[in-house]
Coordinates of C-alpha atoms and ligand atoms in Angstrom, one line a residue:
Chain A
X1 CA -27.6 22.2 0.4
X2 CA -27.5 19.0 -1.2
X3 CA -29.4 15.7 -0.4
X4 CA -27.1 13.8 1.5
X5 CA -26.4 10.5 -0.7
X6 CA -25.2 7.4 -0.2
X7 CA -22.0 6.3 -1.4
X8 CA -22.8 3.5 -4.1
X9 CA -20.0 3.3 -6.9
X10 CA -19.8 0.9 -9.8
X11 CA -15.8 0.7 -9.5
X12 CA -12.8 3.1 -9.8
X13 CA -14.0 4.7 -13.3
X14 CA -16.8 6.4 -11.7
X15 CA -15.0 7.3 -8.3
X16 CA -14.2 10.3 -7.1
X17 CA -10.2 10.7 -6.7
X18 CA -10.3 10.9 -3.2
X19 CA -12.6 9.6 0.0
X20 CA -15.2 12.0 -0.3
X21 CA -18.8 11.6 -0.5
X22 CA -21.9 14.2 -0.7
X23 CA -22.8 14.9 3.0
X24 CA -22.8 11.4 3.6
X25 CA -22.6 12.1 7.1
X26 CA -26.0 12.6 7.3
X27 CA -27.0 9.4 6.7
X28 CA -23.9 8.0 7.9
X29 CA -24.8 8.6 12.2
X30 CA -21.8 7.4 13.8
X31 CA -22.8 7.3 17.7
X32 CA -23.7 3.3 17.5
X33 CA -20.3 2.8 19.4
X34 CA -20.9 5.1 22.4
X35 CA -20.8 3.2 25.2
X36 CA -21.0 6.2 28.0
X37 CA -23.8 9.1 26.9
X38 CA -23.1 12.3 28.3
X39 CA -25.9 14.2 30.0
X40 CA -26.2 18.0 31.1
X41 CA -28.0 18.3 34.2
X42 CA -29.3 21.7 32.5
X43 CA -29.6 23.3 36.7
X44 CA -26.0 23.2 36.9
X45 CA -25.2 24.6 33.5
X46 CA -24.6 28.1 33.1
X47 CA -24.0 28.4 29.7
X48 CA -19.8 29.3 29.2
X49 CA -19.5 27.2 26.0
X50 CA -16.2 25.2 26.9
X51 CA -17.9 21.4 26.5
X52 CA -18.6 23.0 22.5
X53 CA -15.3 23.9 22.3
X54 CA -13.3 20.7 23.2
X55 CA -16.2 18.1 22.0
X56 CA -13.7 16.5 19.1
X57 CA -16.4 15.5 16.7
X58 CA -18.0 18.2 17.4
X59 CA -21.2 16.9 18.3
X60 CA -22.2 19.8 20.7
X61 CA -24.6 22.1 19.4
X62 CA -25.2 25.6 20.6
X63 CA -28.5 27.2 21.1
X64 CA -28.9 31.0 20.2
X65 CA -28.8 31.9 24.0
X66 CA -25.7 29.7 24.2
X67 CA -27.3 26.4 26.0
X68 CA -25.4 23.2 24.6
X69 CA -27.5 20.4 23.2
X70 CA -25.6 17.2 22.7
X71 CA -26.3 15.4 19.3
X72 CA -26.4 12.2 20.1
X73 CA -26.6 10.9 17.0
X74 CA -22.5 11.6 16.5
X75 CA -21.3 12.2 20.0
X76 CA -18.7 9.0 20.8
X77 CA -19.3 9.4 24.5
X78 CA -15.5 10.2 25.1
X79 CA -16.4 12.1 28.2
X80 CA -14.2 14.9 27.3
X81 CA -17.2 17.7 27.7
X82 CA -18.0 16.1 31.3
X83 CA -14.2 16.1 32.3
X84 CA -13.8 20.1 31.1
X85 CA -16.9 21.3 32.1
X86 CA -15.8 23.8 35.1
X87 CA -19.7 23.2 37.2
X88 CA -19.8 19.9 36.6
X89 CA -22.7 19.8 35.2
X90 CA -22.1 17.1 32.3
X91 CA -22.5 13.3 33.8
X92 CA -21.5 10.0 32.2
X93 CA -23.9 7.3 32.3
X94 CA -23.5 3.6 30.5
X95 CA -25.8 2.9 27.3
X96 CA -28.4 0.7 28.0
X97 CA -28.5 -2.0 25.0
Chain B
X1 CA 16.1 39.4 -14.2
X2 CA 19.3 37.9 -12.4
X3 CA 20.0 37.7 -8.7
X4 CA 22.8 35.8 -6.7
X5 CA 20.6 33.4 -4.5
X6 CA 21.3 30.6 -2.1
X7 CA 19.4 27.5 -2.5
X8 CA 17.1 28.2 0.7
X9 CA 16.4 31.7 -0.7
X10 CA 15.6 29.9 -4.6
X11 CA 13.2 27.8 -2.8
X12 CA 11.4 31.0 -1.5
X13 CA 11.5 32.7 -4.9
X14 CA 10.2 29.5 -6.2
X15 CA 7.1 29.9 -3.9
X16 CA 6.4 33.1 -4.3
X17 CA 6.5 33.2 -8.1
X18 CA 3.6 30.2 -7.8
X19 CA 1.9 32.5 -6.0
X20 CA 1.2 30.5 -2.7
X21 CA -1.8 31.6 -0.5
X22 CA -0.7 29.7 2.7
X23 CA 2.5 29.0 4.1
X24 CA 2.8 26.6 7.1
X25 CA 6.3 26.1 8.6
X26 CA 8.4 25.3 11.6
X27 CA 12.1 26.4 11.6
X28 CA 15.0 23.9 11.2
X29 CA 18.5 23.9 10.1
X30 CA 19.2 24.0 7.1
X31 CA 15.6 25.0 5.9
X32 CA 15.5 27.8 8.4
X33 CA 16.0 30.8 5.6
X34 CA 13.2 29.1 3.5
X35 CA 10.6 30.3 5.3
X36 CA 12.7 33.5 6.7
X37 CA 12.5 35.1 3.3
X38 CA 8.8 34.3 2.8
X39 CA 7.9 35.8 6.2
X40 CA 9.6 38.9 5.4
X41 CA 8.1 38.6 1.8
X42 CA 4.3 37.9 3.6
X43 CA 5.3 40.9 6.2
X44 CA 6.3 43.5 3.2
X45 CA 3.2 43.2 1.3
X46 CA 5.3 41.3 -1.6
X47 CA 3.5 38.1 -1.4
X48 CA -0.3 37.9 -0.7
X49 CA -0.4 34.8 1.7
X50 CA -1.1 33.6 4.6
X51 CA 2.1 32.8 7.1
X52 CA 0.7 30.0 9.6
X53 CA 3.3 29.9 12.7
X54 CA 3.2 26.3 14.2
X55 CA 4.4 24.7 17.0
X56 CA 6.1 21.5 15.1
X57 CA 6.6 20.2 11.5
X58 CA 3.5 17.7 11.9
X59 CA 1.3 20.9 12.7
X60 CA 3.2 22.4 9.6
X61 CA 2.0 19.8 7.3
X62 CA -1.2 19.5 8.8
X63 CA -1.8 23.0 8.5
X64 CA -0.8 22.9 5.1
X65 CA -3.2 20.0 4.3
X66 CA -6.3 21.9 5.9
X67 CA -5.5 25.1 3.5
X68 CA -5.1 22.8 0.7
X69 CA -8.6 21.1 1.2
X70 CA -10.1 24.4 1.2
X71 CA -8.6 25.0 -2.6
X72 CA -5.6 27.2 -1.5
X73 CA -1.7 26.9 -2.9
X74 CA 0.4 25.6 -0.3
X75 CA 4.1 25.2 0.6
X76 CA 6.0 24.2 3.3
X77 CA 9.7 23.1 4.1
X78 CA 11.4 21.1 6.3
X79 CA 14.8 19.4 6.9
X80 CA 15.8 15.6 8.5
X81 CA 14.1 15.3 11.9
X82 CA 11.5 17.6 10.5
X83 CA 10.6 15.3 7.8
X84 CA 10.4 12.3 10.0
X85 CA 8.1 14.1 12.1
X86 CA 5.9 15.0 9.6
X87 CA 5.7 11.5 8.2
X88 CA 2.2 11.0 9.3
X89 CA 1.3 14.0 7.6
X90 CA 3.1 12.9 4.6
X91 CA 0.5 9.8 4.3
X92 CA -2.7 11.9 5.0
X93 CA -1.9 14.5 2.3
X94 CA -1.7 11.7 -0.3
X95 CA -4.9 10.3 0.3
X96 CA -6.5 13.1 1.0
X97 CA -4.8 13.8 -2.1
X98 CA -3.9 17.4 -1.4
X99 CA -1.2 18.8 -3.9
X100 CA 1.3 20.5 -1.4
X101 CA 4.3 21.6 -2.0
X102 CA 7.5 20.6 0.3
X103 CA 10.8 21.6 -0.2
X104 CA 12.7 19.6 1.9
X105 CA 16.6 20.1 2.6
X106 CA 18.6 16.9 2.5
X107 CA 20.2 16.8 5.8
X108 CA 21.9 13.3 7.4
X109 CA 19.2 12.0 10.2
X110 CA 20.7 11.9 14.0
X111 CA 22.1 10.5 16.2
X112 CA 24.5 11.7 16.0
X113 CA 23.3 15.3 15.4
X114 CA 24.4 16.6 12.0
X115 CA 23.6 19.1 9.5
X116 CA 25.2 18.4 6.7
X117 CA 23.5 16.8 3.7
X118 CA 22.2 13.0 2.8
X119 CA 19.3 11.5 1.3
X120 CA 18.1 9.3 4.4
X121 CA 15.8 11.7 5.2
X122 CA 13.6 12.3 2.1
X123 CA 14.3 8.7 0.9
X124 CA 12.8 7.3 3.8
X125 CA 9.4 9.0 2.5
X126 CA 9.7 7.0 -0.5
X127 CA 6.7 4.8 -0.1
X128 CA 3.9 7.0 1.1
X129 CA 2.9 8.4 -2.4
X130 CA 4.3 12.0 -2.2
X131 CA 6.1 12.6 -5.7
X132 CA 9.7 13.4 -5.0
X133 CA 12.3 15.8 -7.3
X134 CA 16.5 15.8 -6.5
X135 CA 17.8 19.4 -7.8
X136 CA 21.3 20.3 -8.8
X137 CA 21.5 23.7 -8.7
X138 CA 19.8 26.7 -7.3
X139 CA 18.2 27.8 -10.8
X140 CA 16.7 24.3 -10.8
X141 CA 15.2 24.8 -7.0
X142 CA 13.4 27.6 -7.9
X143 CA 12.2 26.1 -11.3
X144 CA 11.0 22.7 -9.6
X145 CA 8.8 24.5 -7.3
X146 CA 6.9 26.0 -9.9
X147 CA 6.7 23.1 -12.2
X148 CA 6.0 20.8 -8.8
X149 CA 2.1 22.9 -8.6
X150 CA 1.9 22.4 -12.1
X151 CA 2.2 18.7 -11.7
X152 CA 1.0 18.5 -8.3
X153 CA -2.5 19.9 -8.8
X154 CA -2.8 18.1 -12.2
X155 CA -3.0 14.7 -10.7
X156 CA -3.5 16.0 -7.6
X157 CA -0.8 14.6 -5.2
X158 CA 2.0 16.4 -2.9
X159 CA 5.3 16.7 -4.1
X160 CA 8.9 17.0 -2.4
X161 CA 11.3 19.3 -4.2
X162 CA 14.7 18.0 -2.4
X163 CA 18.2 19.7 -2.3
X164 CA 21.6 19.3 -0.7
X165 CA 22.2 20.9 2.5
X166 CA 24.7 23.7 2.3
X167 CA 26.1 22.4 -1.2
X168 CA 22.7 24.0 -2.4
X169 CA 21.1 25.4 0.6
X170 CA 23.8 27.9 1.3
X171 CA 25.4 28.5 -1.7
X172 CA 24.9 31.1 -3.8
X173 CA 24.6 31.0 -7.2
X174 CA 22.9 33.1 -9.9
X175 CA 19.5 32.8 -10.5
X176 CA 17.1 33.7 -13.2
X177 CA 14.0 35.1 -11.8
X178 CA 11.4 34.9 -14.7
X179 CA 8.8 37.6 -14.6
X180 CA 5.6 37.0 -12.8
X181 CA 3.1 37.3 -16.0
X182 CA 4.9 34.5 -17.4
X183 CA 4.7 32.6 -14.5
X184 CA 0.8 33.3 -14.5
X185 CA 0.7 32.0 -17.8
X186 CA 2.3 29.1 -17.0
X187 CA 0.5 28.6 -13.6
X188 CA -3.1 29.1 -13.6
X189 CA -4.8 29.3 -10.4
X190 CA -5.7 26.1 -8.3
X191 CA -9.0 24.9 -8.7
X192 CA -9.4 21.2 -7.4
X193 CA -12.7 19.2 -7.9
X194 CA -13.7 19.0 -4.2
X195 CA -13.0 22.0 -1.9
X196 CA -13.8 22.1 1.9
X197 CA -16.6 24.8 1.8
X198 CA -19.4 24.8 3.8
X199 CA -21.8 26.2 1.1
X200 CA -21.4 22.7 -0.7
X201 CA -20.6 20.0 1.9
X202 CA -18.9 17.0 1.5
X203 CA -17.6 14.2 3.9
X204 CA -13.4 14.1 3.4
X205 CA -11.5 11.0 4.2
X206 CA -14.2 9.6 6.3
X207 CA -14.3 5.7 7.0
X208 CA -14.0 3.5 3.9
X209 CA -14.1 0.0 4.7
X210 CA -12.3 -3.0 2.5
X211 CA -15.1 -2.3 -0.3
X212 CA -13.5 0.6 -1.3
X213 CA -10.3 1.2 0.5
X214 CA -8.2 -0.8 -2.2
X215 CA -9.7 1.1 -5.0
X216 CA -9.0 4.7 -3.5
X217 CA -5.4 3.5 -3.4
X218 CA -5.2 2.2 -7.0
X219 CA -6.3 5.9 -7.7
X220 CA -3.2 7.0 -6.3
X221 CA -0.7 4.5 -8.1
X222 CA -2.9 5.9 -11.5
X223 CA -2.2 9.2 -10.4
X224 CA 1.5 8.6 -10.1
X225 CA 1.5 6.8 -13.2
X226 CA -0.1 9.9 -14.7
X227 CA 2.0 12.0 -13.2
X228 CA 5.3 10.8 -15.5
X229 CA 3.7 11.9 -18.2
X230 CA 2.3 15.6 -16.8
X231 CA 6.2 15.6 -15.8
X232 CA 7.1 15.6 -18.9
X233 CA 4.4 18.0 -20.5
X234 CA 5.2 20.6 -17.8
X235 CA 9.0 20.5 -18.1
X236 CA 8.3 20.7 -21.9
X237 CA 5.9 23.8 -21.8
X238 CA 8.4 25.1 -19.1
X239 CA 11.0 24.5 -21.8
X240 CA 9.1 26.7 -24.4
X241 CA 8.2 29.8 -22.1
X242 CA 11.5 29.7 -19.7
X243 CA 14.2 28.3 -22.4
X244 CA 15.3 25.4 -19.6
X245 CA 14.5 22.1 -19.1
X246 CA 15.5 19.3 -17.1
X247 CA 13.6 16.2 -18.4
X248 CA 12.7 13.0 -15.6
X249 CA 16.3 12.1 -16.0
X250 CA 19.3 13.9 -17.2
X251 CA 21.8 12.3 -19.4
X252 CA 25.4 13.7 -20.0
X253 CA 27.7 11.7 -22.8
X254 CA 25.8 8.5 -22.1
X255 CA 25.3 7.9 -25.9
X256 CA 28.7 5.9 -26.3
X257 CA 29.2 5.0 -23.2
X258 CA 30.8 1.6 -21.6
X259 CA 30.4 2.9 -18.0
X260 CA 27.4 4.7 -16.9
X261 CA 27.4 6.4 -13.5
X262 CA 24.0 7.3 -11.7
X263 CA 23.9 10.4 -9.4
X264 CA 21.2 12.7 -8.2
X265 CA 21.6 16.2 -6.6
X266 CA 24.9 18.0 -6.4
X267 CA 27.2 15.0 -6.9
X268 CA 26.1 15.2 -10.6
X269 CA 27.8 18.3 -11.3
X270 CA 31.2 16.9 -10.0
X271 CA 30.6 13.9 -12.0
X272 CA 30.1 15.8 -15.0
X273 CA 33.5 17.4 -14.7
X274 CA 35.3 14.0 -13.9
X275 CA 33.6 12.4 -16.9
X276 CA 34.9 15.5 -19.5
X277 CA 38.6 14.6 -17.4
X278 CA 38.3 11.2 -18.1
X279 CA 37.0 11.3 -21.7
X280 CA 39.9 13.6 -22.5
X281 CA 41.8 10.4 -21.5
X282 CA 40.1 7.9 -23.8
X283 CA 37.3 6.6 -21.4
X284 CA 34.1 6.3 -22.5
X285 CA 32.3 7.1 -19.3
X286 CA 28.7 9.2 -18.8
X287 CA 26.5 10.2 -16.2
X288 CA 22.6 9.7 -15.9
X289 CA 20.8 12.1 -13.7
X290 CA 18.0 10.9 -11.6
X291 CA 16.2 14.1 -11.5
X292 CA 12.5 12.8 -10.7
X293 CA 12.7 10.1 -8.1
X294 CA 8.7 9.7 -7.7
X295 CA 7.2 8.7 -9.8
X296 CA 10.0 6.4 -11.0
X297 CA 11.4 6.8 -14.5
X298 CA 11.5 3.0 -15.2
X299 CA 11.2 3.7 -18.9
X300 CA 13.7 6.0 -19.2
X301 CA 16.2 4.3 -17.3
X302 CA 15.6 0.9 -19.3
X303 CA 16.4 3.0 -22.6
X304 CA 19.1 5.1 -21.2
X305 CA 21.1 2.4 -19.8
X306 CA 20.3 -0.1 -22.6
X307 CA 23.6 -0.1 -24.3
X308 CA 26.0 0.7 -21.1
X309 CA 28.4 -2.2 -20.4
X310 CA 28.3 -1.3 -16.8
X311 CA 26.7 0.6 -14.7
X312 CA 28.0 2.4 -11.4
X313 CA 25.5 3.8 -8.8
X314 CA 26.5 6.7 -6.4
X315 CA 23.9 6.7 -3.7
X316 CA 24.5 9.5 -0.7
X317 CA 22.1 7.3 1.5
X318 CA 21.5 3.9 2.4
X319 CA 18.9 1.1 3.2
X320 CA 20.2 -0.5 6.3
X321 CA 20.5 -4.4 5.7
X322 CA 19.8 -3.7 1.4
X323 CA 21.8 -1.5 -0.3
X324 CA 22.2 2.2 -1.8
X325 CA 18.4 3.3 -2.5
X326 CA 18.7 4.4 -5.9
X327 CA 20.8 1.3 -6.6
X328 CA 17.9 -0.5 -5.4
X329 CA 15.5 1.2 -7.7
X330 CA 18.0 1.0 -10.7
X331 CA 18.3 -2.7 -9.8
X332 CA 14.7 -3.3 -10.0
X333 CA 13.6 -1.5 -12.8
X334 CA 16.1 -3.2 -15.2
X335 CA 15.2 -6.7 -13.7
X336 CA 12.3 -6.9 -16.4
X337 CA 14.1 -5.5 -19.1
X338 CA 15.7 -6.9 -21.9
X339 CA 19.0 -5.6 -21.1
X340 CA 20.7 -6.0 -18.0
X341 CA 24.0 -4.4 -17.4
X342 CA 25.7 -5.2 -14.4
X343 CA 25.5 -2.6 -11.7
X344 CA 27.7 -1.9 -8.8
X345 CA 26.4 0.0 -6.1
X346 CA 29.1 2.9 -3.8
X347 CA 27.6 4.8 -1.0
X348 CA 29.4 8.1 -0.6
X349 CA 29.0 11.0 0.8
X350 CA 27.1 10.6 3.9
X351 CA 26.5 12.9 6.5
X352 CA 28.0 15.6 4.1
X353 CA 31.1 14.4 3.0
X354 CA 32.5 15.8 0.2
X355 CA 32.3 13.8 -2.9
X356 CA 35.0 15.2 -5.1
X357 CA 36.5 14.2 -8.8
X358 CA 38.8 12.2 -7.2
X359 CA 36.4 9.8 -5.1
X360 CA 34.4 9.7 -9.2
X361 CA 37.8 8.6 -10.6
X362 CA 38.1 6.2 -7.8
X363 CA 34.4 4.9 -8.3
X364 CA 35.2 4.5 -12.3
X365 CA 38.6 2.7 -11.6
X366 CA 37.2 0.4 -9.4
X367 CA 34.3 -0.5 -11.9
X368 CA 36.5 -0.7 -14.6
X369 CA 38.6 -3.1 -13.1
X370 CA 35.8 -5.6 -11.5
X371 CA 34.5 -8.1 -13.5
X372 CA 32.3 -9.4 -10.8
X373 CA 29.3 -6.8 -10.0
X374 CA 28.9 -5.8 -6.0
X375 CA 25.8 -4.6 -4.4
X376 CA 27.4 -2.4 -1.5
X377 CA 31.3 -0.8 -1.6
X378 CA 31.8 1.7 0.8
X379 CA 33.8 4.3 -0.7
X380 CA 36.6 6.4 1.2
X381 CA 36.1 4.4 4.1
X382 CA 38.9 5.0 7.0
X383 CA 40.6 2.0 7.6
Ligands
LIG1 S1 -18.6 12.6 25.3 FE1 -17.3 13.6 23.7 S2 -18.2 13.2 21.7 FE2 -20.4 13.2 23.2 S3 -20.8 15.4 23.4 FE3 -19.2 14.7 24.7 S4 -17.1 15.6 24.1 FE4 -18.4 15.2 22.6
LIG2 S1 -19.3 23.5 30.1 FE1 -20.9 22.9 31.5 S2 -21.4 24.9 32.2 FE2 -20.3 25.3 30.3 S3 -21.5 25.1 28.8 FE3 -20.8 23.2 29.0 S4 -22.1 22.5 30.1 FE4 -22.8 24.2 30.5

């Protein structure tokens, strides 16, 4: 995989035709505006993968054994995972800034 | 090989000959048969494509954009409210620079419900950046799909191939279906510069601030501008291989004409016949058909209309509060030109009302007799 690059163009002539950048999402972390942080209670979680399926970003990663992990670099705090978890294992907490 | 095809099936054949790889569509009258035939072709193994069933037109175009982004040649088709539901995704296809080809069968917008033709559906997408080509015959429909992929994939913009409901969609005409190997020679496989590919990761269409959004819009306009030349090239090359050419505009007896009629779609054929009748009576009339509407062939229009004494534009559409939309476009193309003939704007045939030689004779007569151009004339309005 190529290294992530910050988008630096001089002008229209050296820009790509479309808004496309090389792996820039590795640098461009999008979680800075999260107000509510989902936290998984692993005592309650019986890895079913439902949160992973519903996360719109997608910011939930699954370990080999299916345990979900939240990627806080990109999670936007929408709370969909908490809403969908059938075991109520995910709770939302106000971010401290 | 010649076959007798309805306009809808001419679209399907155009897509098949272009070897589309993904088709996503939702049925709506009068478009339904386009995708019916394509799904049959997929099921029979005649066409090696994925047929994606979706729950709405919005999803149909969304799926098409996704497929195009991974580098698949993609086709969809719709009409009227279906096209309106695609509206958001048309902007997306343009911004994402995905060269999807979309067949639109012109159907009047509801309410009141109508399944008959007029152009307000496609013309409402005028400012999105999708290319638009208006066809006059089923042969032209099939050929235009093939040309559309050629141009769209060069400039990375989607393209709408437009035909009249029923007058073309359900009317059977002989269509020459070219050999696949000739089409393959004309249209190489699609190979976009950037693909959605997990082995070569890119971020697509991410948040772009004011520092670069403006430049990306400029890129779209430059692509549209290049597309004028590409349409000409694609049409010339098509002519060399298949023996048929259509032009960005097509003129008929315009050279020494005092009055030039502007038409699009099937009204053109009727106008040609009427011009012949009037010419026999010594009236110098010609027809200029606008085929490629986006990008607008400004230079061609200026060149063709430069010598006319009067111009009469026939619009099967209306921009409420202004005038006919082709009229508006022609007028604005001429404003900065050195020769500006006066233009009369006629609204005709909305909701599929027949535009007959009599209608066109009336338009010519009215233009002839009038010495002051008018923007908005309703022709055949029942009083
Ligand atoms: S809060 Fe939203 S974005 Fe964050 S992990 Fe849950 S579903 Fe994904
Ligand atoms: S939905 Fe709940 S139980 Fe299922 S994996 Fe996610 S956190 Fe665990």
